[in-house]
Coordinates of C-alpha atoms in Angstrom, one line a residue:
M1 CA 13.3 -21.9 1.8
Y2 CA 10.2 -20.5 3.4
G3 CA 7.2 -21.7 5.3
K4 CA 3.5 -20.8 5.1
A5 CA 2.7 -17.2 5.6
F6 CA 1.4 -16.2 9.1
A7 CA 0.2 -13.1 10.8
P8 CA 2.2 -12.3 13.9
E9 CA 0.0 -9.3 14.7
Y10 CA -2.6 -11.9 15.8
Q11 CA -1.2 -12.9 19.1
G12 CA -2.2 -15.2 22.0
E13 CA -5.5 -17.0 21.4
L14 CA -6.1 -14.9 18.3
G15 CA -3.1 -16.4 16.7
A16 CA -4.6 -19.8 16.9
A17 CA -8.0 -18.7 15.7
L18 CA -7.0 -16.6 12.7
S19 CA -4.8 -16.9 9.7
V20 CA -3.1 -14.5 7.3
N21 CA -5.9 -15.1 4.9
S22 CA -8.8 -14.6 7.3
S23 CA -11.3 -12.1 6.0
Y24 CA -11.2 -8.8 7.9
E25 CA -14.8 -9.0 8.9
E26 CA -14.0 -12.4 10.5
V27 CA -10.9 -10.9 12.2
L28 CA -13.0 -8.1 13.6
A29 CA -15.7 -10.4 14.9
T30 CA -13.1 -12.7 16.5
A31 CA -11.2 -9.8 18.0
H32 CA -14.3 -8.3 19.6
R33 CA -15.2 -11.6 21.2
A34 CA -11.6 -11.8 22.5
L35 CA -11.9 -8.3 23.8
A36 CA -15.1 -9.1 25.7
A37 CA -13.5 -12.1 27.3
A38 CA -10.1 -10.5 28.1
T39 CA -9.2 -10.5 31.8
T40 CA -5.7 -9.0 31.7
P41 CA -4.3 -5.8 30.2
L42 CA -2.1 -7.8 27.8
A43 CA -5.1 -9.8 26.5
R44 CA -7.0 -6.5 26.0
S45 CA -4.0 -5.1 24.1
R46 CA -3.8 -8.0 21.8
A47 CA -7.5 -8.0 21.0
Q48 CA -7.5 -4.2 20.4
L49 CA -4.5 -4.6 18.1
A50 CA -6.5 -7.1 15.9
V51 CA -9.5 -4.7 16.0
A52 CA -7.2 -1.9 14.8
E53 CA -5.7 -3.9 12.0
A54 CA -9.0 -5.2 10.7
N55 CA -10.6 -1.8 10.8
R56 CA -7.5 -0.2 9.1
R57 CA -7.6 -2.7 6.2
L58 CA -11.4 -2.3 5.9
G59 CA -10.8 1.4 5.5
R60 CA -12.5 2.4 8.8
V61 CA -9.8 4.8 9.9
E62 CA -11.5 6.3 13.0
A63 CA -12.2 2.9 14.5
A64 CA -8.7 1.8 13.7
G65 CA -7.3 4.9 15.4
T66 CA -9.3 4.4 18.5
A67 CA -8.3 0.7 18.7
W68 CA -4.5 1.1 18.3
R69 CA -4.4 3.8 21.0
A70 CA -6.4 1.5 23.3
A71 CA -4.0 -1.3 22.5
Y72 CA -1.1 0.9 23.4
R73 CA -2.6 2.0 26.7
A74 CA -3.4 -1.6 27.7
A75 CA 0.2 -2.7 26.8
R76 CA 1.6 0.2 28.8
T77 CA -0.5 -0.9 31.8
A78 CA 0.8 -4.4 31.3
G79 CA 4.4 -3.1 31.2
D80 CA 5.0 -5.0 28.0
P81 CA 7.3 -3.1 25.6
A82 CA 6.8 -5.6 22.8
A83 CA 3.0 -5.2 22.9
M84 CA 3.5 -1.4 23.0
A85 CA 5.7 -1.8 19.9
W86 CA 3.0 -3.7 18.0
A87 CA 0.4 -1.1 18.9
L88 CA 2.7 1.7 17.6
W89 CA 3.4 -0.2 14.5
S90 CA -0.3 -0.4 13.8
G91 CA -0.7 3.4 14.5
G92 CA 2.3 4.2 12.3
T93 CA 0.9 2.1 9.5
L94 CA -2.5 3.8 9.8
A95 CA -0.8 7.2 9.8
R96 CA 1.0 6.3 6.5
Q97 CA -2.3 5.1 5.1
C98 CA -3.9 8.4 6.0
G99 CA -1.1 10.4 4.4
T100 CA 0.5 11.8 7.6
L101 CA 3.9 10.5 6.8
P102 CA 5.9 12.5 9.4
L103 CA 3.7 11.0 12.1
A104 CA 4.1 7.6 10.6
R105 CA 7.9 7.9 10.9
R106 CA 7.7 9.0 14.5
L107 CA 5.4 6.2 15.6
L108 CA 7.3 3.6 13.7
G109 CA 10.6 4.8 15.1
H110 CA 9.3 4.5 18.6
A111 CA 8.0 1.0 17.7
V112 CA 11.5 0.0 16.6
A113 CA 13.0 1.1 19.9
L114 CA 10.3 -0.6 22.0
A115 CA 10.6 -3.8 20.0
E116 CA 14.4 -3.8 20.7
T117 CA 13.7 -3.3 24.4
G118 CA 11.1 -6.1 24.5
G119 CA 13.3 -8.5 22.4
D120 CA 10.5 -9.1 19.9
R121 CA 12.3 -9.8 16.6
L122 CA 9.1 -9.8 14.5
A123 CA 7.8 -6.5 15.9
H124 CA 11.2 -5.0 15.3
G125 CA 11.2 -6.3 11.7
Y126 CA 7.7 -5.1 11.0
A127 CA 8.4 -1.6 12.4
L128 CA 11.6 -1.3 10.3
A129 CA 9.6 -2.5 7.3
G130 CA 7.1 0.2 8.0
L131 CA 9.8 2.9 8.1
A132 CA 11.3 1.5 4.8
E133 CA 7.8 1.6 3.2
T134 CA 7.2 5.1 4.3
G135 CA 10.5 6.3 2.9
R136 CA 9.8 4.5 -0.4
I137 CA 6.4 6.1 -0.8
Q138 CA 8.1 9.5 -0.3
G139 CA 10.6 8.6 -3.0
D140 CA 13.5 8.6 -0.6
Y141 CA 15.2 5.6 -2.2
A142 CA 18.8 6.5 -1.1
A143 CA 17.6 6.3 2.5
V144 CA 15.7 3.0 2.3
A145 CA 17.0 0.9 -0.5
A146 CA 19.7 -0.8 1.7
L147 CA 17.1 -1.3 4.4
H148 CA 14.8 -3.1 2.0
E149 CA 17.7 -5.4 1.0
E150 CA 18.6 -6.0 4.7
L151 CA 15.0 -6.9 5.5
L152 CA 14.8 -9.3 2.5
A153 CA 18.0 -11.0 3.7
Q154 CA 16.5 -11.4 7.2
A155 CA 13.3 -12.8 5.8
R156 CA 15.2 -15.4 3.7
K157 CA 17.3 -16.4 6.7
H158 CA 14.2 -17.0 8.9
G159 CA 12.0 -18.4 6.1
E160 CA 9.3 -15.7 6.5
A161 CA 7.5 -15.6 3.3
R162 CA 5.3 -12.7 4.1
H163 CA 8.3 -10.4 4.7
M164 CA 10.1 -11.8 1.7
V165 CA 7.1 -10.9 -0.5
W166 CA 6.9 -7.4 1.0
A167 CA 10.6 -6.6 0.7
M168 CA 11.0 -8.1 -2.8
S169 CA 8.0 -6.2 -4.2
G170 CA 9.2 -3.0 -2.6
I171 CA 12.6 -3.5 -4.3
A172 CA 10.8 -4.2 -7.5
Q173 CA 8.8 -1.0 -7.2
M174 CA 12.0 1.0 -6.9
H175 CA 13.5 -0.7 -10.0
R176 CA 10.2 0.1 -11.8
N177 CA 10.2 3.7 -10.8
T178 CA 13.9 4.2 -11.9
G179 CA 13.3 2.6 -15.3
D180 CA 14.6 -0.9 -14.9
H181 CA 11.4 -2.6 -16.0
A182 CA 13.0 -6.0 -16.7
K183 CA 14.4 -6.3 -13.2
A184 CA 11.1 -5.1 -11.7
L185 CA 9.1 -7.7 -13.6
E186 CA 11.5 -10.5 -12.5
L187 CA 11.1 -9.5 -8.8
F188 CA 7.4 -8.9 -9.0
E189 CA 6.9 -12.3 -10.6
E190 CA 9.1 -14.0 -8.0
S191 CA 7.3 -12.4 -5.1
A192 CA 3.9 -13.5 -6.7
R193 CA 5.2 -17.1 -6.9
I194 CA 6.5 -17.0 -3.3
A195 CA 3.2 -15.6 -2.1
E196 CA 1.3 -18.3 -3.9
G197 CA 3.5 -21.0 -2.5
A198 CA 3.1 -19.6 1.0
A199 CA -0.7 -19.2 0.7
D200 CA -0.3 -15.5 1.2
H201 CA -3.3 -14.2 -0.7
R202 CA -2.8 -10.6 0.2
G203 CA 0.8 -10.6 -0.8
R204 CA -0.1 -12.3 -4.1
A205 CA -2.7 -9.7 -4.8
W206 CA -0.2 -6.8 -4.3
S207 CA 2.5 -8.7 -6.3
L208 CA 0.1 -9.3 -9.2
R209 CA -0.7 -5.6 -9.3
G210 CA 3.1 -4.9 -9.8
V211 CA 3.4 -7.5 -12.5
A212 CA 0.4 -6.0 -14.3
D213 CA 1.9 -2.5 -14.0
V214 CA 5.1 -3.6 -15.8
L215 CA 3.3 -5.6 -18.4
S216 CA 1.2 -2.6 -19.2
L217 CA 4.3 -0.5 -19.6
R218 CA 5.6 -3.1 -22.0
G219 CA 2.5 -2.8 -24.2
E220 CA 0.6 -5.9 -22.9
P221 CA -2.6 -4.4 -21.5
D222 CA -4.9 -7.4 -21.9
R223 CA -2.5 -9.6 -19.9
A224 CA -2.2 -6.9 -17.3
L225 CA -6.0 -6.5 -17.0
A226 CA -6.4 -10.3 -16.6
L227 CA -3.9 -10.3 -13.7
L228 CA -5.7 -7.4 -12.1
S229 CA -8.9 -9.3 -12.3
E230 CA -7.3 -12.2 -10.5
A231 CA -5.9 -9.9 -7.8
E232 CA -9.3 -8.2 -7.4
T233 CA -10.9 -11.6 -6.6
L234 CA -8.3 -12.1 -3.8
C235 CA -9.0 -8.6 -2.5
R236 CA -12.7 -9.1 -2.4
T237 CA -12.3 -12.5 -0.7
M238 CA -10.3 -11.0 2.1
D239 CA -12.2 -7.7 2.4
L240 CA -9.1 -5.7 1.4
A241 CA -10.6 -2.3 0.9
G242 CA -7.4 -0.4 0.4
A243 CA -5.8 -3.0 -1.9
L244 CA -9.0 -3.2 -3.9
A245 CA -9.0 0.6 -4.4
Y246 CA -5.3 0.6 -5.5
N247 CA -6.1 -2.3 -7.8
H248 CA -8.8 -0.2 -9.5
K249 CA -6.4 2.7 -9.7
M250 CA -3.9 0.5 -11.4
R251 CA -6.6 -0.7 -13.8
G252 CA -7.2 2.9 -14.7
N253 CA -3.4 3.3 -15.4
V254 CA -3.5 0.3 -17.7
L255 CA -6.5 1.5 -19.6
Y256 CA -5.1 5.0 -19.9
R257 CA -1.8 3.7 -21.3
A258 CA -3.8 1.6 -23.8
G259 CA -5.6 4.7 -25.0
R260 CA -8.9 3.6 -23.6
Y261 CA -9.6 7.0 -22.1
A262 CA -13.3 6.8 -21.4
A263 CA -12.9 3.4 -19.6
A264 CA -9.9 4.8 -17.7
R265 CA -11.9 7.9 -16.6
D266 CA -14.7 5.7 -15.2
T267 CA -12.2 3.4 -13.4
Y268 CA -10.3 6.3 -11.9
A269 CA -13.6 7.7 -10.7
L270 CA -14.5 4.4 -9.1
A271 CA -11.1 4.3 -7.3
L272 CA -11.5 7.9 -6.2
G273 CA -14.8 7.2 -4.6
E274 CA -13.3 4.2 -2.8
F275 CA -10.4 6.2 -1.5
Q276 CA -12.7 9.0 -0.4
E277 CA -14.9 6.5 1.5
M278 CA -11.8 5.3 3.4
R279 CA -10.3 8.8 3.7
E280 CA -7.0 7.8 2.1
P281 CA -5.5 11.1 0.8
R282 CA -2.6 9.5 -1.2
G283 CA -4.9 7.3 -3.1
Q284 CA -7.3 10.2 -3.7
A285 CA -4.5 12.3 -5.1
L286 CA -3.3 9.6 -7.4
S287 CA -6.8 8.9 -8.7
R288 CA -7.5 12.5 -9.2
L289 CA -4.4 12.8 -11.3
G290 CA -5.4 9.9 -13.5
L291 CA -8.9 11.3 -13.8
A292 CA -7.5 14.7 -14.8
K293 CA -5.3 13.1 -17.4
S294 CA -8.1 11.0 -18.8
R295 CA -10.5 13.9 -19.1
A296 CA -7.8 16.0 -20.8
R297 CA -7.4 13.3 -23.4
L298 CA -11.2 13.3 -23.9
G299 CA -11.2 17.0 -24.7
R300 CA -11.7 18.7 -21.3
D301 CA -11.0 22.5 -21.3
R302 CA -7.3 22.9 -20.8
A303 CA -7.6 25.8 -18.4
A304 CA -9.7 23.6 -16.1
T305 CA -7.2 20.8 -16.3
L306 CA -4.3 23.1 -15.5
A307 CA -6.1 24.5 -12.5
E308 CA -6.7 21.0 -11.2
L309 CA -3.0 20.1 -11.8
D310 CA -2.0 23.1 -9.7
A311 CA -4.2 22.0 -6.9
L312 CA -2.9 18.5 -7.1
E313 CA 0.7 19.6 -7.1
R314 CA 0.0 21.4 -3.8
E315 CA -1.7 18.3 -2.3
V316 CA 1.0 15.8 -3.2
A317 CA 3.7 18.2 -2.0
R318 CA 1.8 18.5 1.3
I319 CA 1.7 14.7 1.6
G320 CA 5.3 14.3 0.6
L321 CA 4.9 12.3 -2.6
R322 CA 7.9 13.1 -4.7
H323 CA 7.2 10.9 -7.7
A324 CA 3.5 11.9 -7.9
R325 CA 4.6 15.6 -7.9
E326 CA 7.0 14.8 -10.8
A327 CA 4.1 13.1 -12.7
V328 CA 1.9 16.2 -12.2
I329 CA 4.7 18.5 -13.4
A330 CA 5.4 16.2 -16.4
F331 CA 1.8 16.1 -17.6
R332 CA 1.5 19.9 -17.2
A333 CA 4.5 20.3 -19.4
E334 CA 3.0 18.0 -22.0
L335 CA -0.3 19.9 -21.9
T336 CA 1.2 23.4 -22.2
A337 CA 3.6 22.3 -25.0
T338 CA 0.6 21.3 -27.2
P339 CA -1.5 23.7 -29.2
A340 CA -4.8 24.5 -27.3
A341 CA -6.9 23.0 -30.1
G342 CA -5.6 19.5 -29.5
T343 CA -4.6 17.2 -26.8
P344 CA -1.2 15.5 -26.6
A345 CA -0.7 11.9 -27.6
P346 CA -0.2 9.7 -24.5
R347 CA 3.3 8.8 -23.6
S348 CA 4.4 5.5 -22.3
G349 CA 4.6 5.5 -18.6
A350 CA 2.5 5.4 -15.4
T351 CA -0.1 7.8 -14.3
T352 CA 2.0 7.9 -11.2
R353 CA 5.2 6.3 -10.3
R354 CA 4.1 4.8 -7.1
S355 CA 2.1 1.7 -6.2
P356 CA 0.8 0.7 -2.3
A357 CA 0.5 -1.8 -1.3
V358 CA 0.0 -3.1 1.1
P359 CA -0.8 -2.4 2.8
A360 CA 0.1 -0.2 1.9
R361 CA 1.5 -2.5 1.8
S362 CA -1.1 -3.3 4.2

């Protein structure tokens, strides 16, 4: 069994004032008030951590970077390794969001060590989860599949719904990417049910996105679009800028697979603008890929598409997105295998093989 979801990153008085479903503008306002009232380094660290997390999820990466570093310095002044671990977890998550995956691994690795020193089981679990998420984004399943399963087992043992949803949807994403769509759908639907029962709106929004993805692959675009609309409402309620952008990118995927190329093009363009505003390079690259594919289906000059695919391949290789690179290569092969006068018929499959999500999973 599991209890209601909670947000351990909101600590001290903030933990009593905020919930996992507090909007991030509310979190930011509450954290700034706590920061102004803080009289100890530890209180300042906790307030800055909340400032960092709210700004990160709102897509304000510079403010988030400034805040997590201030949280770490205050925690170091307080001599509190657990608080230092939480700050580094926030910094590592931001680094992953910004596409600097080697930095994310370093910061999260340090967070794991500090959490062990400080005896904070939750900080340790969140930092390990961050490492697993980073490896999964890079497509390094051999390295992180067992860790996802271990984290799921721990979450079940302690009844932590938020971590159960995260781990289960991560495992589902790996099944989806390796072609086991039935298992992926089963796990995504279970994680959506757990999130709903635990009142974890953010986790439900990400899980619904996964369900929609698999339903689309199975040829059910209208059901998929309806679920994405439900998830979008949750994202807007909580000011989840990153999750909303990934929701729109997935909507583009669904429309593309259904052959609705003009609508897909417009939706990918919307997602691209959102990712550009929050300076999220992974989302930008994936949206650009979807946009390039949609425009190619609509008759764009093939040479221009191939040039863009070359640039995209360099970008996703720089970030370290193995599956996105495979998707670029696969579409280039389709395009070049087709006579120049026509455009290839769409194949069943994703625009890219990777979701978020959180948060990304944020």
